[in-house]
Amino acid sequence: MNESKHGDLGTFIRQQRERANLSLRRLADKADISNPYLSQIERGIRKPSAEILKSLSRALEISANSLYKRAGLIDEELAPTSVFEAIGADERLDTEQKKVLLDMYRALSRINGTVTTEKQE
Amino acid sequence: MNESKHGDLGTFIRQQRERANLSLRRLADKADISNPYLSQIERGIRKPSAEILKSLSRALEISANSLYKRAGLIDEELAPTSVFEAIGADERLDTEQKKVLLDMYRALSRINGTVTTEKQE
DNA sequence: GCGACCTGCTTGCAATAGTTAGCAGCTTGC
DNA sequence: GCAAGCTGCTAACTATTGCAAGCAGGTCGC
């Protein structure tokens, strides 16, 4: 009955996987699920349980929350957390690297037009 | 992977139900699930899917998040938000731009010594 | 006593989540 | 050519979820 909702989830997962440069099998391995099943999830054929989602969130290094939200399992808004904030808080980057990345981000989002990205910090 | 965490979940749900002064049937009704199934969940015999949990959280008027945490489906605290995730969730960037930015991020953090994602050769 | 109404629990059964084995296609090297 | 190595997908299966139907026990008024 809810196919479109979960189709969207699958697409999201596939996008995240591709961004992480992982093949279907590699992600499946990392998340301890079978690769055909992951394939079916991404195409919206199967609807993963929350445990599977949790594994996937860990394997993809994104918060379980954002995945659940995408899956329609959480309605509430919780962590809007901007890219600015996230970069600023990242411990792996030094100050200069943060600056580079932020410049990049600003440039990209400006190219894309549509928005008033005045918010800078 | 997560075996014993669910006994605790059932107890928690039963506590919440009793706190709300609802009978098993009334809560089941409210959450649109069958009463035998709710019974089994509360006794830890069955392990509810996230959709069921969501229904229950609404019926019990508690946040989905607290239930998921109780169910062991969320480990993290609520604002770990990685750069990875923030970029992925950003609506100002299109897919290609996200990829670029993430590549950049990976490269930078790799230089710095810590590795974010698995190797990709 | 006996229905009518609750309470929570047990028992099959249908639907579907998740698995293993294997297929087709596309590169890269011999 | 063709074997070895990936890529994602299909098919056939098992395991588990979630259900409808019904059971045992309690409490009420009659």
Tab-separated table of C-alpha atoms (C1' of nucleotides) in Angstrom:
chain	number	residue	atom	x	y	z
A	1	MET	CA	0.000	0.000	0.000
A	2	ASN	CA	2.838	2.409	0.516
A	3	GLU	CA	5.077	1.871	-2.383
A	4	SER	CA	6.007	5.398	-3.291
A	5	LYS	CA	7.197	6.202	0.169
A	6	HIS	CA	9.619	3.345	0.199
A	7	GLY	CA	10.662	3.767	-3.372
A	8	ASP	CA	11.936	7.076	-2.242
A	9	LEU	CA	13.843	5.437	0.557
A	10	GLY	CA	15.498	3.063	-1.840
A	11	THR	CA	16.581	5.891	-4.055
A	12	PHE	CA	17.999	7.694	-1.094
A	13	ILE	CA	19.980	4.678	-0.008
A	14	ARG	CA	21.314	4.154	-3.471
A	15	GLN	CA	22.408	7.770	-3.642
A	16	GLN	CA	24.165	7.482	-0.328
A	17	ARG	CA	25.878	4.315	-1.424
A	18	GLU	CA	27.095	5.836	-4.650
A	19	ARG	CA	28.350	8.851	-2.817
A	20	ALA	CA	30.339	6.611	-0.550
A	21	ASN	CA	31.764	4.928	-3.613
A	22	LEU	CA	30.649	1.529	-2.529
A	23	SER	CA	29.406	-1.227	-4.750
A	24	LEU	CA	26.210	-2.975	-3.861
A	25	ARG	CA	28.114	-5.974	-2.612
A	26	ARG	CA	30.542	-3.953	-0.550
A	27	LEU	CA	27.817	-2.060	1.222
A	28	ALA	CA	25.813	-5.229	1.763
A	29	ASP	CA	28.890	-6.795	3.283
A	30	LYS	CA	29.519	-3.840	5.495
A	31	ALA	CA	25.952	-3.806	6.694
A	32	ASP	CA	25.816	-7.572	7.132
A	33	ILE	CA	22.953	-8.128	4.771
A	34	SER	CA	22.806	-10.052	1.536
A	35	ASN	CA	23.485	-8.208	-1.659
A	36	PRO	CA	20.330	-9.267	-3.501
A	37	TYR	CA	18.309	-7.996	-0.613
A	38	LEU	CA	20.043	-4.655	-0.666
A	39	SER	CA	19.367	-4.506	-4.363
A	40	GLN	CA	15.684	-5.071	-3.736
A	41	ILE	CA	15.610	-2.437	-1.032
A	42	GLU	CA	17.164	0.114	-3.310
A	43	ARG	CA	14.616	-0.606	-5.989
A	44	GLY	CA	11.762	-0.346	-3.531
A	45	ILE	CA	10.737	-3.960	-3.906
A	46	ARG	CA	11.365	-4.858	-0.294
A	47	LYS	CA	10.746	-2.812	2.772
A	48	PRO	CA	13.594	-3.195	5.235
A	49	SER	CA	13.072	-3.617	8.942
A	50	ALA	CA	14.415	-1.041	11.315
A	51	GLU	CA	17.327	-3.262	12.236
A	52	ILE	CA	18.402	-3.424	8.660
A	53	LEU	CA	18.054	0.331	8.412
A	54	LYS	CA	20.215	0.713	11.448
A	55	SER	CA	22.922	-1.475	9.973
A	56	LEU	CA	22.732	0.496	6.775
A	57	SER	CA	22.993	3.798	8.552
A	58	ARG	CA	26.121	2.634	10.284
A	59	ALA	CA	27.613	1.256	7.122
A	60	LEU	CA	26.848	4.474	5.282
A	61	GLU	CA	28.020	6.592	8.162
A	62	ILE	CA	24.865	8.596	8.351
A	63	SER	CA	22.639	8.912	11.390
A	64	ALA	CA	19.933	6.336	11.898
A	65	ASN	CA	17.620	9.246	12.331
A	66	SER	CA	17.952	10.606	8.851
A	67	LEU	CA	17.311	7.191	7.397
A	68	TYR	CA	14.261	6.617	9.523
A	69	LYS	CA	12.939	9.967	8.522
A	70	ARG	CA	13.436	9.067	4.921
A	71	ALA	CA	11.684	5.794	5.483
A	72	GLY	CA	8.719	7.662	6.904
A	73	LEU	CA	9.282	6.125	10.285
A	74	ILE	CA	9.886	9.392	12.049
A	75	ASP	CA	7.755	12.437	11.523
A	76	GLU	CA	9.366	14.899	13.855
A	77	GLU	CA	12.049	17.295	12.840
A	78	LEU	CA	15.144	16.709	14.866
A	79	ALA	CA	18.455	17.622	13.394
A	80	PRO	CA	18.420	20.067	10.520
A	81	THR	CA	22.138	20.528	11.007
A	82	SER	CA	23.629	22.467	8.176
A	83	VAL	CA	26.688	21.573	6.207
A	84	PHE	CA	28.322	24.655	7.716
A	85	GLU	CA	27.819	23.387	11.193
A	86	ALA	CA	28.937	19.885	10.393
A	87	ILE	CA	32.136	20.991	8.756
A	88	GLY	CA	32.856	23.366	11.591
A	89	ALA	CA	32.487	20.616	14.124
A	90	ASP	CA	34.468	17.998	12.264
A	91	GLU	CA	37.493	16.820	14.161
A	92	ARG	CA	39.252	15.289	11.247
A	93	LEU	CA	39.779	18.578	9.488
A	94	ASP	CA	42.119	21.346	10.513
A	95	THR	CA	41.205	24.986	10.244
A	96	GLU	CA	42.576	25.538	6.797
A	97	GLN	CA	40.908	22.485	5.388
A	98	LYS	CA	37.623	23.600	6.810
A	99	LYS	CA	38.008	26.890	5.087
A	100	VAL	CA	38.660	25.208	1.761
A	101	LEU	CA	35.678	22.955	2.114
A	102	LEU	CA	33.382	25.741	3.170
A	103	ASP	CA	34.450	27.890	0.260
A	104	MET	CA	33.738	24.994	-2.008
A	105	TYR	CA	30.342	24.513	-0.525
A	106	ARG	CA	29.442	28.153	-0.802
A	107	ALA	CA	30.560	28.222	-4.398
A	108	LEU	CA	28.595	25.159	-5.339
A	109	SER	CA	25.383	26.205	-3.706
A	110	ARG	CA	25.687	29.635	-5.289
A	111	ILE	CA	26.111	28.112	-8.721
A	112	ASN	CA	22.968	26.228	-8.188
A	113	GLY	CA	21.221	29.523	-7.937
A	114	THR	CA	17.928	29.127	-6.245
A	115	VAL	CA	18.999	30.216	-2.854
A	116	THR	CA	19.963	32.969	-0.577
A	117	THR	CA	22.898	31.387	1.083
A	118	GLU	CA	23.642	34.303	3.235
A	119	LYS	CA	23.985	32.180	6.249
A	120	GLN	CA	27.691	31.688	6.688
A	121	GLU	CA	28.695	29.991	9.785
B	1	MET	CA	22.880	-8.978	15.736
B	2	ASN	CA	20.629	-7.493	18.375
B	3	GLU	CA	19.111	-10.208	20.377
B	4	SER	CA	18.391	-9.435	23.972
B	5	LYS	CA	17.488	-5.810	23.617
B	6	HIS	CA	13.924	-6.555	22.774
B	7	GLY	CA	12.833	-8.017	26.036
B	8	ASP	CA	13.446	-4.640	27.533
B	9	LEU	CA	11.440	-2.978	24.818
B	10	GLY	CA	8.355	-5.010	25.579
B	11	THR	CA	8.535	-4.125	29.229
B	12	PHE	CA	8.897	-0.498	28.353
B	13	ILE	CA	5.854	-0.553	26.120
B	14	ARG	CA	3.795	-2.284	28.745
B	15	GLN	CA	4.839	0.315	31.287
B	16	GLN	CA	3.848	3.092	28.960
B	17	ARG	CA	0.534	1.445	28.233
B	18	GLU	CA	-0.250	1.060	31.898
B	19	ARG	CA	0.781	4.591	32.549
B	20	ALA	CA	-1.760	5.682	29.945
B	21	ASN	CA	-4.397	3.477	31.553
B	22	LEU	CA	-5.076	1.599	28.385
B	23	SER	CA	-5.990	-2.035	28.115
B	24	LEU	CA	-4.104	-4.172	25.681
B	25	ARG	CA	-7.027	-4.121	23.284
B	26	ARG	CA	-7.537	-0.404	23.477
B	27	LEU	CA	-3.931	0.356	22.723
B	28	ALA	CA	-3.867	-2.199	19.947
B	29	ASP	CA	-6.928	-0.542	18.494
B	30	LYS	CA	-5.425	2.872	18.775
B	31	ALA	CA	-2.232	1.767	17.115
B	32	ASP	CA	-4.043	-0.232	14.451
B	33	ILE	CA	-2.440	-3.508	15.316
B	34	SER	CA	-4.000	-6.724	16.549
B	35	ASN	CA	-4.240	-7.314	20.259
B	36	PRO	CA	-2.574	-10.725	20.279
B	37	TYR	CA	0.332	-9.263	18.476
B	38	LEU	CA	0.668	-6.431	20.932
B	39	SER	CA	0.594	-8.991	23.690
B	40	GLN	CA	3.438	-10.834	22.082
B	41	ILE	CA	5.425	-7.683	21.629
B	42	GLU	CA	5.056	-6.768	25.259
B	43	ARG	CA	6.236	-10.184	26.314
B	44	GLY	CA	9.213	-10.011	24.003
B	45	ILE	CA	8.082	-12.930	21.891
B	46	ARG	CA	7.779	-10.919	18.721
B	47	LYS	CA	10.026	-8.177	17.477
B	48	PRO	CA	7.962	-5.378	15.969
B	49	SER	CA	8.918	-3.664	12.763
B	50	ALA	CA	9.650	0.025	12.810
B	51	GLU	CA	6.266	0.855	11.350
B	52	ILE	CA	4.570	-0.853	14.218
B	53	LEU	CA	6.815	1.013	16.611
B	54	LYS	CA	5.876	4.245	14.977
B	55	SER	CA	2.182	3.507	15.358
B	56	LEU	CA	2.752	2.597	18.963
B	57	SER	CA	4.674	5.751	19.672
B	58	ARG	CA	1.838	7.798	18.304
B	59	ALA	CA	-0.774	5.841	20.183
B	60	LEU	CA	1.204	6.175	23.383
B	61	GLU	CA	1.981	9.788	22.662
B	62	ILE	CA	5.694	9.419	23.158
B	63	SER	CA	8.386	10.320	20.658
B	64	ALA	CA	9.304	7.769	18.068
B	65	ASN	CA	12.875	8.444	18.976
B	66	SER	CA	12.645	7.292	22.547
B	67	LEU	CA	10.991	4.102	21.440
B	68	TYR	CA	13.603	3.411	18.809
B	69	LYS	CA	16.317	4.031	21.288
B	70	ARG	CA	14.660	1.623	23.665
B	71	ALA	CA	14.374	-0.903	20.903
B	72	GLY	CA	18.092	-0.621	20.298
B	73	LEU	CA	17.487	0.790	16.871
B	74	ILE	CA	19.247	4.025	17.573
B	75	ASP	CA	22.593	4.083	19.297
B	76	GLU	CA	23.747	7.567	18.759
B	77	GLU	CA	22.925	10.716	20.547
B	78	LEU	CA	20.953	13.162	18.563
B	79	ALA	CA	23.541	15.460	17.081
B	80	PRO	CA	26.487	13.533	15.815
B	81	THR	CA	25.727	14.792	12.358
B	82	SER	CA	28.666	14.045	10.193
B	83	VAL	CA	29.777	16.142	7.291
B	84	PHE	CA	28.889	13.155	5.231
B	85	GLU	CA	25.320	13.249	6.319
B	86	ALA	CA	24.925	16.993	6.231
B	87	ILE	CA	26.052	17.158	2.645
B	88	GLY	CA	23.833	14.278	1.708
B	89	ALA	CA	20.831	15.995	3.226
B	90	ASP	CA	21.504	19.402	1.772
B	91	GLU	CA	18.779	20.531	-0.560
B	92	ARG	CA	20.759	23.245	-2.240
B	93	LEU	CA	23.151	20.814	-3.878
B	94	ASP	CA	22.354	18.488	-6.710
B	95	THR	CA	23.672	14.963	-6.924
B	96	GLU	CA	26.769	15.791	-8.887
B	97	GLN	CA	27.756	18.617	-6.604
B	98	LYS	CA	27.341	16.458	-3.573
B	99	LYS	CA	29.638	13.925	-5.096
B	100	VAL	CA	32.269	16.536	-5.768
B	101	LEU	CA	32.082	17.926	-2.288
B	102	LEU	CA	32.220	14.527	-0.690
B	103	ASP	CA	35.198	13.527	-2.738
B	104	MET	CA	36.853	16.677	-1.551
B	105	TYR	CA	35.995	15.926	2.018
B	106	ARG	CA	37.275	12.392	1.796
B	107	ALA	CA	40.485	13.550	0.229
B	108	LEU	CA	41.080	16.160	2.886
B	109	SER	CA	40.371	13.938	5.816
B	110	ARG	CA	42.525	11.242	4.332
B	111	ILE	CA	45.422	13.605	4.056
B	112	ASN	CA	44.980	14.370	7.664
B	113	GLY	CA	45.468	10.768	8.585
B	114	THR	CA	42.077	9.406	9.503
B	115	VAL	CA	40.066	7.520	7.002
B	116	THR	CA	36.377	8.072	6.598
B	117	THR	CA	35.209	5.452	4.237
B	118	GLU	CA	36.616	2.208	3.087
B	119	LYS	CA	39.352	2.159	0.588
B	120	GLN	CA	38.290	2.370	-2.993
B	121	GLU	CA	40.756	1.004	-5.436
C	1	DG	C1'	-26.926	-20.174	39.045
C	2	DC	C1'	-26.157	-17.663	33.742
C	3	DG	C1'	-25.273	-14.212	30.250
C	4	DA	C1'	-22.790	-10.057	28.885
C	5	DC	C1'	-18.921	-7.614	29.421
C	6	DC	C1'	-14.223	-6.978	30.337
C	7	DT	C1'	-9.045	-8.724	30.907
C	8	DG	C1'	-4.719	-11.030	28.589
C	9	DC	C1'	-3.099	-15.309	26.091
C	10	DT	C1'	-2.712	-19.438	22.491
C	11	DT	C1'	-3.081	-21.325	18.022
C	12	DG	C1'	-2.869	-21.946	13.319
C	13	DC	C1'	-2.309	-19.430	8.881
C	14	DA	C1'	-1.191	-15.831	5.088
C	15	DA	C1'	2.008	-12.441	3.816
C	16	DT	C1'	6.493	-10.881	3.381
C	17	DA	C1'	11.302	-10.097	5.041
C	18	DG	C1'	15.739	-11.858	4.204
C	19	DT	C1'	18.723	-15.858	2.572
C	20	DT	C1'	21.735	-18.826	-0.724
C	21	DA	C1'	22.754	-20.124	-5.347
C	22	DG	C1'	23.219	-18.727	-9.726
C	23	DC	C1'	22.529	-15.765	-14.035
C	24	DA	C1'	23.810	-12.034	-17.657
C	25	DG	C1'	26.670	-8.245	-18.771
C	26	DC	C1'	30.724	-5.588	-18.874
C	27	DT	C1'	36.118	-4.899	-18.237
C	28	DT	C1'	40.926	-6.172	-18.009
C	29	DG	C1'	44.670	-9.327	-18.958
C	30	DC	C1'	46.527	-13.492	-21.244
D	1	DG	C1'	39.530	-16.430	-28.402
D	2	DC	C1'	38.501	-17.111	-22.773
D	3	DA	C1'	39.250	-17.125	-17.899
D	4	DA	C1'	39.083	-14.039	-13.795
D	5	DG	C1'	37.241	-10.175	-11.929
D	6	DC	C1'	34.014	-7.082	-11.093
D	7	DT	C1'	28.949	-4.980	-11.641
D	8	DG	C1'	23.673	-5.562	-10.436
D	9	DC	C1'	19.657	-8.747	-10.810
D	10	DT	C1'	16.471	-13.187	-10.696
D	11	DA	C1'	14.654	-17.314	-8.671
D	12	DA	C1'	13.600	-20.477	-5.124
D	13	DC	C1'	13.738	-21.115	-0.701
D	14	DT	C1'	13.357	-20.469	4.894
D	15	DA	C1'	12.228	-17.703	8.771
D	16	DT	C1'	9.509	-14.320	10.897
D	17	DT	C1'	5.971	-10.913	11.141
D	18	DG	C1'	1.373	-9.776	11.945
D	19	DC	C1'	-3.402	-11.483	11.640
D	20	DA	C1'	-8.325	-13.692	12.663
D	21	DA	C1'	-10.495	-16.850	15.507
D	22	DG	C1'	-11.065	-18.614	19.731
D	23	DC	C1'	-9.875	-19.897	24.761
D	24	DA	C1'	-9.570	-19.227	30.015
D	25	DG	C1'	-10.396	-16.346	33.761
D	26	DG	C1'	-12.408	-12.360	36.251
D	27	DT	C1'	-16.336	-9.064	37.530
D	28	DC	C1'	-20.626	-7.011	37.036
D	29	DG	C1'	-25.988	-7.110	37.419
D	30	DC	C1'	-29.763	-10.224	37.217
